[in-house]
Short mmCIF file of C-alpha atoms in Angstrom, two decimals:
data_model
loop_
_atom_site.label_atom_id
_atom_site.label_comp_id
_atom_site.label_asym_id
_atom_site.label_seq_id
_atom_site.Cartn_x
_atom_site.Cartn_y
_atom_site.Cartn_z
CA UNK V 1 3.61 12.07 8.20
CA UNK V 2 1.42 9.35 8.85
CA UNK V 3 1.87 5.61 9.23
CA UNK V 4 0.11 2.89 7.54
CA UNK V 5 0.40 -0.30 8.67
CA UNK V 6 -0.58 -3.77 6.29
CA UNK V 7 -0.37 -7.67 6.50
CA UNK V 8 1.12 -9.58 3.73
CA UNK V 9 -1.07 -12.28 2.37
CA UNK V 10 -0.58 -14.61 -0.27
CA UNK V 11 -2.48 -12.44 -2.97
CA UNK V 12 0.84 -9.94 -2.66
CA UNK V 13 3.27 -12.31 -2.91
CA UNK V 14 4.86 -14.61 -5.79
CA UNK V 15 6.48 -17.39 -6.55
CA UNK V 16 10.02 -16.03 -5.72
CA UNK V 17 8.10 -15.92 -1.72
CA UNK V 18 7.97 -12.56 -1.59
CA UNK V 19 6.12 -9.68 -2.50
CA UNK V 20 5.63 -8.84 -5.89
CA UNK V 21 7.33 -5.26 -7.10
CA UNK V 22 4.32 -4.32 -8.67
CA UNK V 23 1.80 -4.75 -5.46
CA UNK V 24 4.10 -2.05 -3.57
CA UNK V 25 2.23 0.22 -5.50
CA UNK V 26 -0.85 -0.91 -4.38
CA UNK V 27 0.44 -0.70 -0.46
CA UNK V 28 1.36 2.93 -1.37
CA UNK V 29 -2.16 3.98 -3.00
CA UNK V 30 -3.42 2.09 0.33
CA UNK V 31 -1.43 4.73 2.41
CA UNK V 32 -2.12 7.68 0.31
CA UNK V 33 -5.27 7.45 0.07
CA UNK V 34 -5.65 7.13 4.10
CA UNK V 35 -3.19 10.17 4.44
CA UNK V 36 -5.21 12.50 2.26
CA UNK V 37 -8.41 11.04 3.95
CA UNK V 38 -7.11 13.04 6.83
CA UNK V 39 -7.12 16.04 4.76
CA UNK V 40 -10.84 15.48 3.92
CA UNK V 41 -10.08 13.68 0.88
CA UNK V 42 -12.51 11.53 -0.18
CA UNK V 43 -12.39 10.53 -3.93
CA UNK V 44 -16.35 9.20 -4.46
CA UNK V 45 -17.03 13.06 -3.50
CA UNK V 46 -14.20 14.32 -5.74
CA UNK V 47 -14.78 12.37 -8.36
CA UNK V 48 -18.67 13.37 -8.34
CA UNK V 49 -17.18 17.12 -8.52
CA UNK V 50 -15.45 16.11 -11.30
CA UNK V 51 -11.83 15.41 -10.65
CA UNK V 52 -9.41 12.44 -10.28
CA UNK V 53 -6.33 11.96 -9.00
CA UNK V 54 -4.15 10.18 -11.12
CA UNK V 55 -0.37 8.82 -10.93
CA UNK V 56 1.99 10.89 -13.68
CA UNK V 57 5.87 9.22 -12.58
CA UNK V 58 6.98 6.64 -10.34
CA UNK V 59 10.42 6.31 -8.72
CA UNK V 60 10.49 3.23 -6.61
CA UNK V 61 13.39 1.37 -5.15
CA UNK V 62 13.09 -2.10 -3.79
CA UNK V 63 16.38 -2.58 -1.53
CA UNK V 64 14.76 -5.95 0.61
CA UNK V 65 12.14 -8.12 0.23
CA UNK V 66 8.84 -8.69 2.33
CA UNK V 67 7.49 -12.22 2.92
CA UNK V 68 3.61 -13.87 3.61
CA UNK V 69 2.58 -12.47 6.95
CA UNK V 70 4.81 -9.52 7.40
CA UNK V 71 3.54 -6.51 8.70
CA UNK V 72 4.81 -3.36 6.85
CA UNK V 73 4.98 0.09 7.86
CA UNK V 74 4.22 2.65 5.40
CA UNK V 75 5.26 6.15 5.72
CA UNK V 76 3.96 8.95 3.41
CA UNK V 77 4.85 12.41 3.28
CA UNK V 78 3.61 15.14 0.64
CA UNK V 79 6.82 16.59 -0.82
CA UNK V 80 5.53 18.83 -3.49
CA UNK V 81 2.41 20.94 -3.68
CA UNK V 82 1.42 22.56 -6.73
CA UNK V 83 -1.56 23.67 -8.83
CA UNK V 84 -2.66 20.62 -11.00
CA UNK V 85 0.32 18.53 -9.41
CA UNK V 86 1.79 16.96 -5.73
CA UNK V 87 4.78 14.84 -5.51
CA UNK V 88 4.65 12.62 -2.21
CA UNK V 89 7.80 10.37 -1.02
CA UNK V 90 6.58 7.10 0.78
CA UNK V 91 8.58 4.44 2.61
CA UNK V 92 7.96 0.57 3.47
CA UNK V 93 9.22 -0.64 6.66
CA UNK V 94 10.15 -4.05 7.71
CA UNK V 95 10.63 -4.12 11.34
CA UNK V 96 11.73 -0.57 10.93
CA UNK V 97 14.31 -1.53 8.33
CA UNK V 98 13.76 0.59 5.12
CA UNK V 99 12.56 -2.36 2.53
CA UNK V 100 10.89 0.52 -0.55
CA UNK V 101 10.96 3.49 -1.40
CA UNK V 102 8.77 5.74 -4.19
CA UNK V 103 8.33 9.00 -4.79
CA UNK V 104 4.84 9.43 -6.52
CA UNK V 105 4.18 12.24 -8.94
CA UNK V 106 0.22 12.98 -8.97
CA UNK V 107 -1.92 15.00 -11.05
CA UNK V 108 -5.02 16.16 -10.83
CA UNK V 109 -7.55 15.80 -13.84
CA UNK V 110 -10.54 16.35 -15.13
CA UNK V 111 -12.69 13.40 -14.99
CA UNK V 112 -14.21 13.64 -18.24
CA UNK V 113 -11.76 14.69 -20.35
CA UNK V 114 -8.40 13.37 -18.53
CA UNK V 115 -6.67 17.06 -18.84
CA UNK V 116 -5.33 18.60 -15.42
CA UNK V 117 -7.38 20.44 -13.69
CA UNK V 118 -6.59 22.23 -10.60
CA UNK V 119 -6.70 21.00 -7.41
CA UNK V 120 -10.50 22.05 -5.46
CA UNK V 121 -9.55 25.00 -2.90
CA UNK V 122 -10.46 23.39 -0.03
CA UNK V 123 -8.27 20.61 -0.75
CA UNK V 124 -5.50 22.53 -1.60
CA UNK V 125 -5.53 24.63 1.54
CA UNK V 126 -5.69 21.46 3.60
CA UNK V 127 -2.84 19.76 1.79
CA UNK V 128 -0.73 23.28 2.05
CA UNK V 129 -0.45 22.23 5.94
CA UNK V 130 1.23 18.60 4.90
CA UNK V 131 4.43 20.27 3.21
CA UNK D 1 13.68 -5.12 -29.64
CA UNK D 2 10.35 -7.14 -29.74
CA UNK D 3 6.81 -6.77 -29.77
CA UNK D 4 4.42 -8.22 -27.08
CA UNK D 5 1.16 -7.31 -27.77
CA UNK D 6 -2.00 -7.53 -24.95
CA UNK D 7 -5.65 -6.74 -24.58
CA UNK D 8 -7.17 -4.33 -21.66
CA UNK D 9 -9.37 -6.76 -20.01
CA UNK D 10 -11.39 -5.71 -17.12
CA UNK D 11 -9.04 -7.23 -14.36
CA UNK D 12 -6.87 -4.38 -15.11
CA UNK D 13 -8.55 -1.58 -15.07
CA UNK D 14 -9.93 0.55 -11.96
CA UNK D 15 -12.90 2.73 -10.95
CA UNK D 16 -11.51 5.34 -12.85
CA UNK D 17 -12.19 3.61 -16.04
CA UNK D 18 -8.44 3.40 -17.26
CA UNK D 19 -6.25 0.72 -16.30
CA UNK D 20 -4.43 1.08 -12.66
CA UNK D 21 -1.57 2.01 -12.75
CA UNK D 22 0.30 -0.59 -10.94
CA UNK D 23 -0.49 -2.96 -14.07
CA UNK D 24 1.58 -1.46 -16.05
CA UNK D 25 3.98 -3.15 -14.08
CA UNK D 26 2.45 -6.46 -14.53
CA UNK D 27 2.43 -5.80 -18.56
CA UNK D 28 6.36 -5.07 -18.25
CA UNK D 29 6.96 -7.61 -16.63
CA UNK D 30 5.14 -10.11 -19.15
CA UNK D 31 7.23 -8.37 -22.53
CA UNK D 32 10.64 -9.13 -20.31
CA UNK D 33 10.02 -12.49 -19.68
CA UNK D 34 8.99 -12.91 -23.33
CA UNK D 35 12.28 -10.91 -24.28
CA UNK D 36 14.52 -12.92 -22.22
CA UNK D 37 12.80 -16.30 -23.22
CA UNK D 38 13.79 -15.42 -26.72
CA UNK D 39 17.73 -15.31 -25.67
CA UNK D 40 17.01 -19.04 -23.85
CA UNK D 41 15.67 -17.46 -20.26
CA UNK D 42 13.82 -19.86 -18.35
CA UNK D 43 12.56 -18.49 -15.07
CA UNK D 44 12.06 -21.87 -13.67
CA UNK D 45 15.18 -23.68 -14.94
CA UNK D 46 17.17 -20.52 -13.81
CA UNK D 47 15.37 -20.92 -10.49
CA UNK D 48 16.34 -24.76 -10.18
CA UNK D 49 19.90 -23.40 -10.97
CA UNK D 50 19.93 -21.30 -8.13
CA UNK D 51 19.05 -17.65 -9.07
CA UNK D 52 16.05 -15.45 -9.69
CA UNK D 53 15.50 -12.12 -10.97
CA UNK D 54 14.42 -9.19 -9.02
CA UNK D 55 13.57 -5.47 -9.46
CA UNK D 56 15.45 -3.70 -7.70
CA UNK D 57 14.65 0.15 -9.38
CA UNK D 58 11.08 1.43 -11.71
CA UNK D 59 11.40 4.47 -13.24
CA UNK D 60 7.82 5.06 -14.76
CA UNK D 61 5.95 7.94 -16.61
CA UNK D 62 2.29 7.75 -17.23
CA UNK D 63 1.77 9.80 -19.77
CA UNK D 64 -2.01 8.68 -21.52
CA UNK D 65 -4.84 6.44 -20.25
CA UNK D 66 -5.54 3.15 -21.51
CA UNK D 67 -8.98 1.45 -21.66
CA UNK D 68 -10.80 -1.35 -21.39
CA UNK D 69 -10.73 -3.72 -24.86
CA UNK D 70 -7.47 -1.67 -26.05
CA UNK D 71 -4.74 -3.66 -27.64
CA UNK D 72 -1.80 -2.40 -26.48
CA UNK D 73 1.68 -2.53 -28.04
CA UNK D 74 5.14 -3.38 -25.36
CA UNK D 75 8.58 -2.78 -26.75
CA UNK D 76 11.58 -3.68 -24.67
CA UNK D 77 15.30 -3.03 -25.13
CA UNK D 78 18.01 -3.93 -23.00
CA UNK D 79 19.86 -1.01 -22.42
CA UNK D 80 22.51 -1.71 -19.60
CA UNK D 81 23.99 -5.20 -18.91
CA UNK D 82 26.27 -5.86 -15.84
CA UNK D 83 27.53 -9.14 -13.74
CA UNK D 84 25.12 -9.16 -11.40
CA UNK D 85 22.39 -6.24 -12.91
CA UNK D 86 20.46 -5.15 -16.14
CA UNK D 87 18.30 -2.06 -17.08
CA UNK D 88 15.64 -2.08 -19.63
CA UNK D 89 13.54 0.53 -21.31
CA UNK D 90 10.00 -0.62 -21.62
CA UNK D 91 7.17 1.47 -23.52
CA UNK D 92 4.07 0.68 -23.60
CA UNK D 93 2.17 1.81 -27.46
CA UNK D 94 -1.36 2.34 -27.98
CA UNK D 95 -2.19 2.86 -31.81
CA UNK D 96 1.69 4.29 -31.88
CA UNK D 97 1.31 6.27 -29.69
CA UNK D 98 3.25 6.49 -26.63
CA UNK D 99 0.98 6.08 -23.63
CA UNK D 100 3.32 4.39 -20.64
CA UNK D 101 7.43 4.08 -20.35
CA UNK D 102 9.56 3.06 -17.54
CA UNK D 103 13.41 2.18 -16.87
CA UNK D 104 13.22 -1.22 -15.33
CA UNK D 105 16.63 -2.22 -13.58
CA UNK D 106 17.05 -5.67 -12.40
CA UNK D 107 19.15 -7.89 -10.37
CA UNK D 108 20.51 -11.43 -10.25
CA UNK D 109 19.97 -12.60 -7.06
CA UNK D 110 20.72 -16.65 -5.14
CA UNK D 111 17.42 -17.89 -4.54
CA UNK D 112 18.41 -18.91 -1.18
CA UNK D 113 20.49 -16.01 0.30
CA UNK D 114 18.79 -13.35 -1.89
CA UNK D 115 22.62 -12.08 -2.35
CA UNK D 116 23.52 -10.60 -5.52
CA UNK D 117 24.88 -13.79 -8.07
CA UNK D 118 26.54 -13.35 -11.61
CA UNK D 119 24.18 -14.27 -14.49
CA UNK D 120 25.14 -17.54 -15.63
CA UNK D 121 27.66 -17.38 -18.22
CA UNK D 122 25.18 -18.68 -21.12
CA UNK D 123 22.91 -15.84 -20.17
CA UNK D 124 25.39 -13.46 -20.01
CA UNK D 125 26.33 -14.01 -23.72
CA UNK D 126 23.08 -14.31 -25.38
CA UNK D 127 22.32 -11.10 -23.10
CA UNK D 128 25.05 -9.36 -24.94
CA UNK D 129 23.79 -9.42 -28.12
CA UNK D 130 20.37 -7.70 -27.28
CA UNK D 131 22.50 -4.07 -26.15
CA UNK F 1 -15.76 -23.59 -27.98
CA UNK F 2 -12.96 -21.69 -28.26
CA UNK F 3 -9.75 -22.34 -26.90
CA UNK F 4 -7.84 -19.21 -25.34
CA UNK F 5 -4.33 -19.98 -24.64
CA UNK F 6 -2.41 -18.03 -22.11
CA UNK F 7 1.19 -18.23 -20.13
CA UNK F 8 1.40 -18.00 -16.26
CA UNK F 9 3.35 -15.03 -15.21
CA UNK F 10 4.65 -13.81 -12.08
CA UNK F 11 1.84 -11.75 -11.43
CA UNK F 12 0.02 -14.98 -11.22
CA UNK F 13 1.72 -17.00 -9.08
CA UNK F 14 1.85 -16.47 -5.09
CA UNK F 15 4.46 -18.20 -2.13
CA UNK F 16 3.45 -21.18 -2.21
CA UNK F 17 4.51 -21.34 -6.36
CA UNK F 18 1.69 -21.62 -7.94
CA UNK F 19 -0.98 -19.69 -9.10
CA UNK F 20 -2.88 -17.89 -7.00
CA UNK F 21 -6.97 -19.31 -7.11
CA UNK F 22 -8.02 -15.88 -7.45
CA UNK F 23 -6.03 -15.53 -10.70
CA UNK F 24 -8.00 -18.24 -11.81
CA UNK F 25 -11.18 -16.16 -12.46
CA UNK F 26 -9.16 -13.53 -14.31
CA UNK F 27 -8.02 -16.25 -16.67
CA UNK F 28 -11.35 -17.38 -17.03
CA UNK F 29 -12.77 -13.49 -17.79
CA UNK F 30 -9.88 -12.61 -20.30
CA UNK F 31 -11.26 -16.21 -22.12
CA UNK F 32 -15.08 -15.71 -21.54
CA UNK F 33 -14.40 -11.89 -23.15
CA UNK F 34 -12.65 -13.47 -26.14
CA UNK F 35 -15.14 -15.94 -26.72
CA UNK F 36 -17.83 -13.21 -26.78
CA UNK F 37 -15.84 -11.22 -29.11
CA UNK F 38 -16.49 -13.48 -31.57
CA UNK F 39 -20.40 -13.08 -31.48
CA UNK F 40 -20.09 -9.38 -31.80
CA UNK F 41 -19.86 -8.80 -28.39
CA UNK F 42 -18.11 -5.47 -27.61
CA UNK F 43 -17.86 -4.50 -24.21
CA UNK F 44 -16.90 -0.94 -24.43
CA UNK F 45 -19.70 -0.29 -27.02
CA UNK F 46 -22.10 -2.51 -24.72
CA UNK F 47 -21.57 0.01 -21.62
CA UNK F 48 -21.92 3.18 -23.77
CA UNK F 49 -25.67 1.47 -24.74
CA UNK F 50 -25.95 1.54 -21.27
CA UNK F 51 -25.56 -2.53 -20.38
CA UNK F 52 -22.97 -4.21 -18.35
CA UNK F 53 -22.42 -7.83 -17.74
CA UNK F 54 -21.63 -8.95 -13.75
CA UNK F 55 -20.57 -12.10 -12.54
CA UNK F 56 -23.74 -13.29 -10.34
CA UNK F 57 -22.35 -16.61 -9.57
CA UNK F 58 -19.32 -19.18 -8.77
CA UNK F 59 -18.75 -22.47 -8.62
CA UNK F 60 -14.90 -23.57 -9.08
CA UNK F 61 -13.21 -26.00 -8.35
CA UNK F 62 -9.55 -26.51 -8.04
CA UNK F 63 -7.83 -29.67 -9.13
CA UNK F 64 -4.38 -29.24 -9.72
CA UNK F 65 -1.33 -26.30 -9.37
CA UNK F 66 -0.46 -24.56 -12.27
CA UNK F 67 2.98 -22.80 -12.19
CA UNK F 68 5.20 -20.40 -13.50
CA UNK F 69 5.82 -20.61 -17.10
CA UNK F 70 2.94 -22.78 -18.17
CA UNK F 71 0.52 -22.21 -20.56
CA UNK F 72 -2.83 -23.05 -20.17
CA UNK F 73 -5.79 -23.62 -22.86
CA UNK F 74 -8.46 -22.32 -21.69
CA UNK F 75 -12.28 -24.09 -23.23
CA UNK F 76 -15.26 -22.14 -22.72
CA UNK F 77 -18.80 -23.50 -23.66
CA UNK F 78 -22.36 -21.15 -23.02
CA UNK F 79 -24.29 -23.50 -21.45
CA UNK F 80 -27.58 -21.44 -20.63
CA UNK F 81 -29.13 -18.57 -22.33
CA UNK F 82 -31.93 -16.50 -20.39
CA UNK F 83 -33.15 -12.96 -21.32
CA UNK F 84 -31.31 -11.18 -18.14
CA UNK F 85 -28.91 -14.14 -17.72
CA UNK F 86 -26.38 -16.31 -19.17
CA UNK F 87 -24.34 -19.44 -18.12
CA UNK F 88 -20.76 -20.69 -18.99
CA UNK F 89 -18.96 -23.31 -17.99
CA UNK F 90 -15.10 -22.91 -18.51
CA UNK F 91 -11.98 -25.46 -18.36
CA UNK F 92 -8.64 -24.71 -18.08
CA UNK F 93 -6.25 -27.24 -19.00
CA UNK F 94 -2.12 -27.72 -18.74
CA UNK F 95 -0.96 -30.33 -20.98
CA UNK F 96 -4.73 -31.73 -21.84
CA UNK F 97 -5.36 -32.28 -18.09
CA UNK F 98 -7.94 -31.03 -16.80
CA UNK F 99 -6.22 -28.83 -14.00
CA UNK F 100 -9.25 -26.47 -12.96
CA UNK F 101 -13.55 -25.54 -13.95
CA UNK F 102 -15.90 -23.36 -13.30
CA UNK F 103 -19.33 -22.36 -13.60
CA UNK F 104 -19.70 -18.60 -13.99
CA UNK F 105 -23.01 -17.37 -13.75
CA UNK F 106 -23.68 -13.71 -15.67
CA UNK F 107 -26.08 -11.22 -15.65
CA UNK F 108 -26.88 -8.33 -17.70
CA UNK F 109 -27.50 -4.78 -16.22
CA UNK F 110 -28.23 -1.37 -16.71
CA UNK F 111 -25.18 0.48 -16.45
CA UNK F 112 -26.19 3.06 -14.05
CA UNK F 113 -28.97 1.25 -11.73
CA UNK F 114 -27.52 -1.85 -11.62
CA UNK F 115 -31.15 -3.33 -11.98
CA UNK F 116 -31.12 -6.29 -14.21
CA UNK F 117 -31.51 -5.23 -18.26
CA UNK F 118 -32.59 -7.62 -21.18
CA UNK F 119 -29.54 -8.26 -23.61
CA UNK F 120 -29.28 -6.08 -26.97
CA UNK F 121 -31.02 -8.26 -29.32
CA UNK F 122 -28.22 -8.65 -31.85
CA UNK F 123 -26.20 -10.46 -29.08
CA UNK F 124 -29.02 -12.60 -27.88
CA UNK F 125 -29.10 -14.25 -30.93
CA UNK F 126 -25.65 -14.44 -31.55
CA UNK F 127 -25.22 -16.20 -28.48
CA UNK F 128 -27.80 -18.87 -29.33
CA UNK F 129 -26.00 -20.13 -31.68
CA UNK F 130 -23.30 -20.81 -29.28
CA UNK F 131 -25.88 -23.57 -27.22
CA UNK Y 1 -17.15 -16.02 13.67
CA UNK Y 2 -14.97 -13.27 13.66
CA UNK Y 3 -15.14 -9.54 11.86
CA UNK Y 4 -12.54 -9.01 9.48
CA UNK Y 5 -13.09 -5.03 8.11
CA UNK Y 6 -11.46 -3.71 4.86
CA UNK Y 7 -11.56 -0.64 2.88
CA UNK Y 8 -12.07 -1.00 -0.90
CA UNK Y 9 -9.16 0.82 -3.08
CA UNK Y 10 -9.02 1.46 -6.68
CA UNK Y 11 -6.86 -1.49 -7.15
CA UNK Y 12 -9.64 -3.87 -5.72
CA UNK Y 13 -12.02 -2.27 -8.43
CA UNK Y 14 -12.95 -1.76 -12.07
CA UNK Y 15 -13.96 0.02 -15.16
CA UNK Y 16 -17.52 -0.45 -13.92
CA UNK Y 17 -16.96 1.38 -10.82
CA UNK Y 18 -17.32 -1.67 -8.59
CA UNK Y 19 -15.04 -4.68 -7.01
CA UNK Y 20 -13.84 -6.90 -9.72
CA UNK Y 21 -15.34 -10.17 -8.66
CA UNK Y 22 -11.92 -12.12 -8.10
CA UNK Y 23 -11.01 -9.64 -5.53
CA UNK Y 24 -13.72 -10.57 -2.98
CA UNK Y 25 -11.54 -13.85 -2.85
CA UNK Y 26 -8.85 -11.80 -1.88
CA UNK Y 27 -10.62 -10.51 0.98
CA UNK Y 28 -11.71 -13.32 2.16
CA UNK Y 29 -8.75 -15.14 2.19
CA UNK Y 30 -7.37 -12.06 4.18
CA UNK Y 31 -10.41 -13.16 6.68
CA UNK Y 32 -9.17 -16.80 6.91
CA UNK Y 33 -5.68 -16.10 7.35
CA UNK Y 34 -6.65 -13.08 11.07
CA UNK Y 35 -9.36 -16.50 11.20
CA UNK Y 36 -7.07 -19.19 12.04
CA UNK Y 37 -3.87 -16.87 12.59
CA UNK Y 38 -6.72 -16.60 15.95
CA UNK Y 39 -6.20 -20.34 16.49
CA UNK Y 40 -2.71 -20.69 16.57
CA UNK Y 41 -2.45 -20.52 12.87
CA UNK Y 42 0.79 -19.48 11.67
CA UNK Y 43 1.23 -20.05 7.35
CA UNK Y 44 5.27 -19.43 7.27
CA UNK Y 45 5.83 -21.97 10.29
CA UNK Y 46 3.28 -24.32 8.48
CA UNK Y 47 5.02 -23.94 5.47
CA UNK Y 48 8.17 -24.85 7.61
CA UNK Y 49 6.68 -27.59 8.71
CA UNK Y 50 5.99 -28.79 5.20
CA UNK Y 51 2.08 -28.63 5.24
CA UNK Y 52 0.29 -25.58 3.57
CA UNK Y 53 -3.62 -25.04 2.74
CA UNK Y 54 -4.73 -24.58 -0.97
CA UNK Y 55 -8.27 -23.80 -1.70
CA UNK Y 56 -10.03 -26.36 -3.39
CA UNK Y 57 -13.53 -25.27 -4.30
CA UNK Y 58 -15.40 -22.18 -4.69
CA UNK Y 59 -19.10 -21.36 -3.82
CA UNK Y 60 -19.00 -18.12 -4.57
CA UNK Y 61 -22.86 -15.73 -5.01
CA UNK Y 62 -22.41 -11.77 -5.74
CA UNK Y 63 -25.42 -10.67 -5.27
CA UNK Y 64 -24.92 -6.47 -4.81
CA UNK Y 65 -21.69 -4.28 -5.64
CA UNK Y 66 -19.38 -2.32 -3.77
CA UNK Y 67 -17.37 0.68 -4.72
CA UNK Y 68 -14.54 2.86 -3.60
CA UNK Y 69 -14.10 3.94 -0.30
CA UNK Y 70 -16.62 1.41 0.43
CA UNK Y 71 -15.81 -0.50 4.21
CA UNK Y 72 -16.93 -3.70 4.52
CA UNK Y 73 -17.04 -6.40 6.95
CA UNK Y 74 -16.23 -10.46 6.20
CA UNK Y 75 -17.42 -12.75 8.73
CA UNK Y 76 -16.17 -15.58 8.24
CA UNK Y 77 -17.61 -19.32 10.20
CA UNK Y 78 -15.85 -22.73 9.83
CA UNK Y 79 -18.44 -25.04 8.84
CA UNK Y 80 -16.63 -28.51 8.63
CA UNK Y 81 -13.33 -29.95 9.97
CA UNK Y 82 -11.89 -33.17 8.87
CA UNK Y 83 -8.67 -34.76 8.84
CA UNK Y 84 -7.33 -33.19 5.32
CA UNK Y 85 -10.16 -30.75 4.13
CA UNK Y 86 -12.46 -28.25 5.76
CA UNK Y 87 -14.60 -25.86 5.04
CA UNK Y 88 -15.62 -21.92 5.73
CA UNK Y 89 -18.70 -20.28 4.67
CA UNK Y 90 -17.63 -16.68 4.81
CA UNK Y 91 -19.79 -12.81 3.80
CA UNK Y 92 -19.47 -9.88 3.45
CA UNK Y 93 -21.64 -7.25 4.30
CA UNK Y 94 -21.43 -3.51 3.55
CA UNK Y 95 -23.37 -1.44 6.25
CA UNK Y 96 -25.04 -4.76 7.35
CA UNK Y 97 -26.69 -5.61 4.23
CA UNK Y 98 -25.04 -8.94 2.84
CA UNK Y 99 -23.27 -8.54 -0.77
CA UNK Y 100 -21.21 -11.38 -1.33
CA UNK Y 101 -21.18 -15.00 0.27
CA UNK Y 102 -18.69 -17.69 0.05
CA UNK Y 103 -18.40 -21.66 0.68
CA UNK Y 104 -14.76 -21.83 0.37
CA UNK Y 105 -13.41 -25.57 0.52
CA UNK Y 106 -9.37 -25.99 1.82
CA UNK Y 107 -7.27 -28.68 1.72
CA UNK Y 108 -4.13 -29.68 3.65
CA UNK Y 109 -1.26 -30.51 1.36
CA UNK Y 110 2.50 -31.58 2.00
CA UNK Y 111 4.81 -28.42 0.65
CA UNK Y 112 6.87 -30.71 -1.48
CA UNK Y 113 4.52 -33.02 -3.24
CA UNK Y 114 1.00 -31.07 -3.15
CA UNK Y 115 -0.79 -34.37 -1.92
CA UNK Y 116 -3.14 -34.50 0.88
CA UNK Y 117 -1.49 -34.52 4.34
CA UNK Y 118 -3.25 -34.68 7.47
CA UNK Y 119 -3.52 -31.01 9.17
CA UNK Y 120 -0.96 -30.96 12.46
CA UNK Y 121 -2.50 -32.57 15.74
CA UNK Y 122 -2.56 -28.68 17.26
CA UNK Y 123 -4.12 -27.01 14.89
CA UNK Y 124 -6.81 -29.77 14.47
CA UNK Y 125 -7.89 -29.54 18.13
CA UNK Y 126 -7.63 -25.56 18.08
CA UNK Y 127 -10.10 -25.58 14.59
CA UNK Y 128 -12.38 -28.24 16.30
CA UNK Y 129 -13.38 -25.76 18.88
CA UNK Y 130 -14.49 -23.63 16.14
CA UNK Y 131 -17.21 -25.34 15.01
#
C-alpha cells in the first residue's frame, strides 16, 4: 500500500463547495498510476509496446465530502491479479477519516484493437508482489 | 425513460484516444438533471430551498470505447425512490449499442448541514410517477 | 455565425458557484467544432489524413459569472484565414449579455511531427467563405 | 517566483496524445493558489471573509505539447498589484524548455455580490513584497 497525497483546488470542486463525484476518479487514476510507477509501470513505454490499461467496473462510495484546499490521502492496494485483468481497492482520506471508497476493475488491452491482452511478464511478476 | 443525446468532443477524451472514463460520469450526470427537470427539478431553486443532491454510490461497467465526434445516446430510469434517497440506471448507447451503464444512487441532503433531508413533497410525487 | 447553445452543468461550475474559467474554453471548442462541422470539417477523418488542429493562442476575457442551470449561446465568427493558421473570435452570451470572449488562435499540424501542415484544400476554401 | 511541479495524467490529456489546452489553466491556477497560499493566502478563510479572486483575463500562448507522464514545472511571478486587480505572468516549462506562458489577470470580488472589493489590508502588504 502506498499513499498519495493531493490538494483540492477549485477545478475539483462544484457549486455544491465540494468536490465533484466524478473528479474522485481522477484522484484515484492520480494514485494508481504513482503506485504501479513503483512497479516499473510506465504507460508511454507500455503503450509503445502496445498495451493500455483501461478501467472495465467502478464501485465507488462517497460517505463525506471534501472542500477547496483539503488535502486528501489516497490509499491504493491491488486486490486482484489476473491474466488480462487486476482489481485494486482505493481509499480517500480526510484527516484520516474515510471520505471514498472504489474498487477499480482494470483490464489490459491491446492498443490497436481494444481486445485484452495479457499483462507484459515483467509487469506481471512485479505486480504479483503487491497482492 | 428519456433520451439525452451528446457529441464526443475533444475535452473528453484522453491520450488513449477514447473518452476517459471519469466522463462518463459527467454525461450521467447531464441526462439526470435533464430527467429530473422534466418532473419540475430545479437544482438552483431546490438549492435556495435548502437541499441539494449528492451521489452517494456509482456502480459503473465500461464495456466499449467511445470516440471523438461520436453521438452518443443516455437513457435514464429511476429505479428506486426513498425519503431521503433514489437509484437510477443510466446507459450510455452508441449506434444501439450498449457501450457504458452504471447504477447511480443519490441522496437528499440540507445544503447547510449536509444531513440527509426528505425530498420536498412536490418532488416526491412527480418522482413517483417515473418508477 | 452560428449560434451553439449549451446548459451549465455541475461539471462546470466550481465553489465559488459559478463556472469554472477553464470550462470556458471547452464551451468555446465544443462551439468552434460545430461551427466547422458545417464547412465539412471532420475531425476524426482530418487526423486519419494525418492533420490536427491545436490551439496556438488565447486571449479571454471574463466579464460576468455564469451559473448553474443557464444556458448560454455561444457566437463564433472566423476572423483570419492563413495557410497553416486560422483565427476565431467567439462570444458567449446569457440572456443577450455579453458575459465572456475570446480570441482563439489555431494552427494546423501534421499529426505525428507536430510541425505545422497546410490545411486540406477542400476546407481552406470552405472556410473562406466563412470571412 | 516559485516552482510549482506536476505530473501530467490521462485526465489532463486528449485524443491527440497531448494536454488539452484548458487544462494548462488548471495548472496554473494550482501554481497561484501554493503562490499566495506562500503569502498568507488562505481561499476558504477569504471566502469567510466574504472576498474571493475570479480570473478576469487570459493571455494565454501554447507554443509546444506535453504528454503523459510528462513533469513539468510552472513558475509563476506577480507582475502588478493594485487595490482590486493584479496580475501573474506564469510558464511552464518541461525539462527547461518553455511550452506554455500565461498573463493571467485576477480580480478581488465581494462573495455575495461579485463586485469589486478591495483585497484585505494583509494580504495587500504580503503580495506587495512580491513584486
Amino acid at each position: 500500500m502506498q499513499d498519495y497525497n493531493l490538494t483540492v483546488y477549485y477545478e475539483d470542486t462544484d457549486a455544491q463547495g465540494v468536490v465533484y463525484y466524478a473528479n474522485y476518479l481522477k484522484f484515484f487514476e492520480r494514485a494508481r498510476t504513482e503506485y504501479l510507477r513503483e512497479c516499473g509501470y510506465e504507460q508511454m513505454k507500455l503503450m509503445q509496446e502496445g498495451i493500455i490499461f483501461v478501467v472495465r467496473g467502478v464501485e465507488m462510495k462517497l460517505q463525506k465530502p471534501a472542500r477547496l484546499d483539503d488535502v486528501l490521502v489516497i490509499k491504493s492496494q491491488l486486490i486482484k491479479l489476473g491474466k488480462v485483468s487486476f482489481d485494486f481497492l482505493q481509499k480517500a482520506y480526510l484527516e484520516k477519516e474515510l471520505i471514498t471508497q472504489a474498487k477499480i476493475q482494470c483490464g489490459s488491452l491491446d492498443v490497436k484493437s481494444f481486445k485484452p491482452s495479457a499483462l507484459p511478464e515483467y509487469l506481471q511478476s512485479s505486480m504479483k508482489k503487491l497482492l
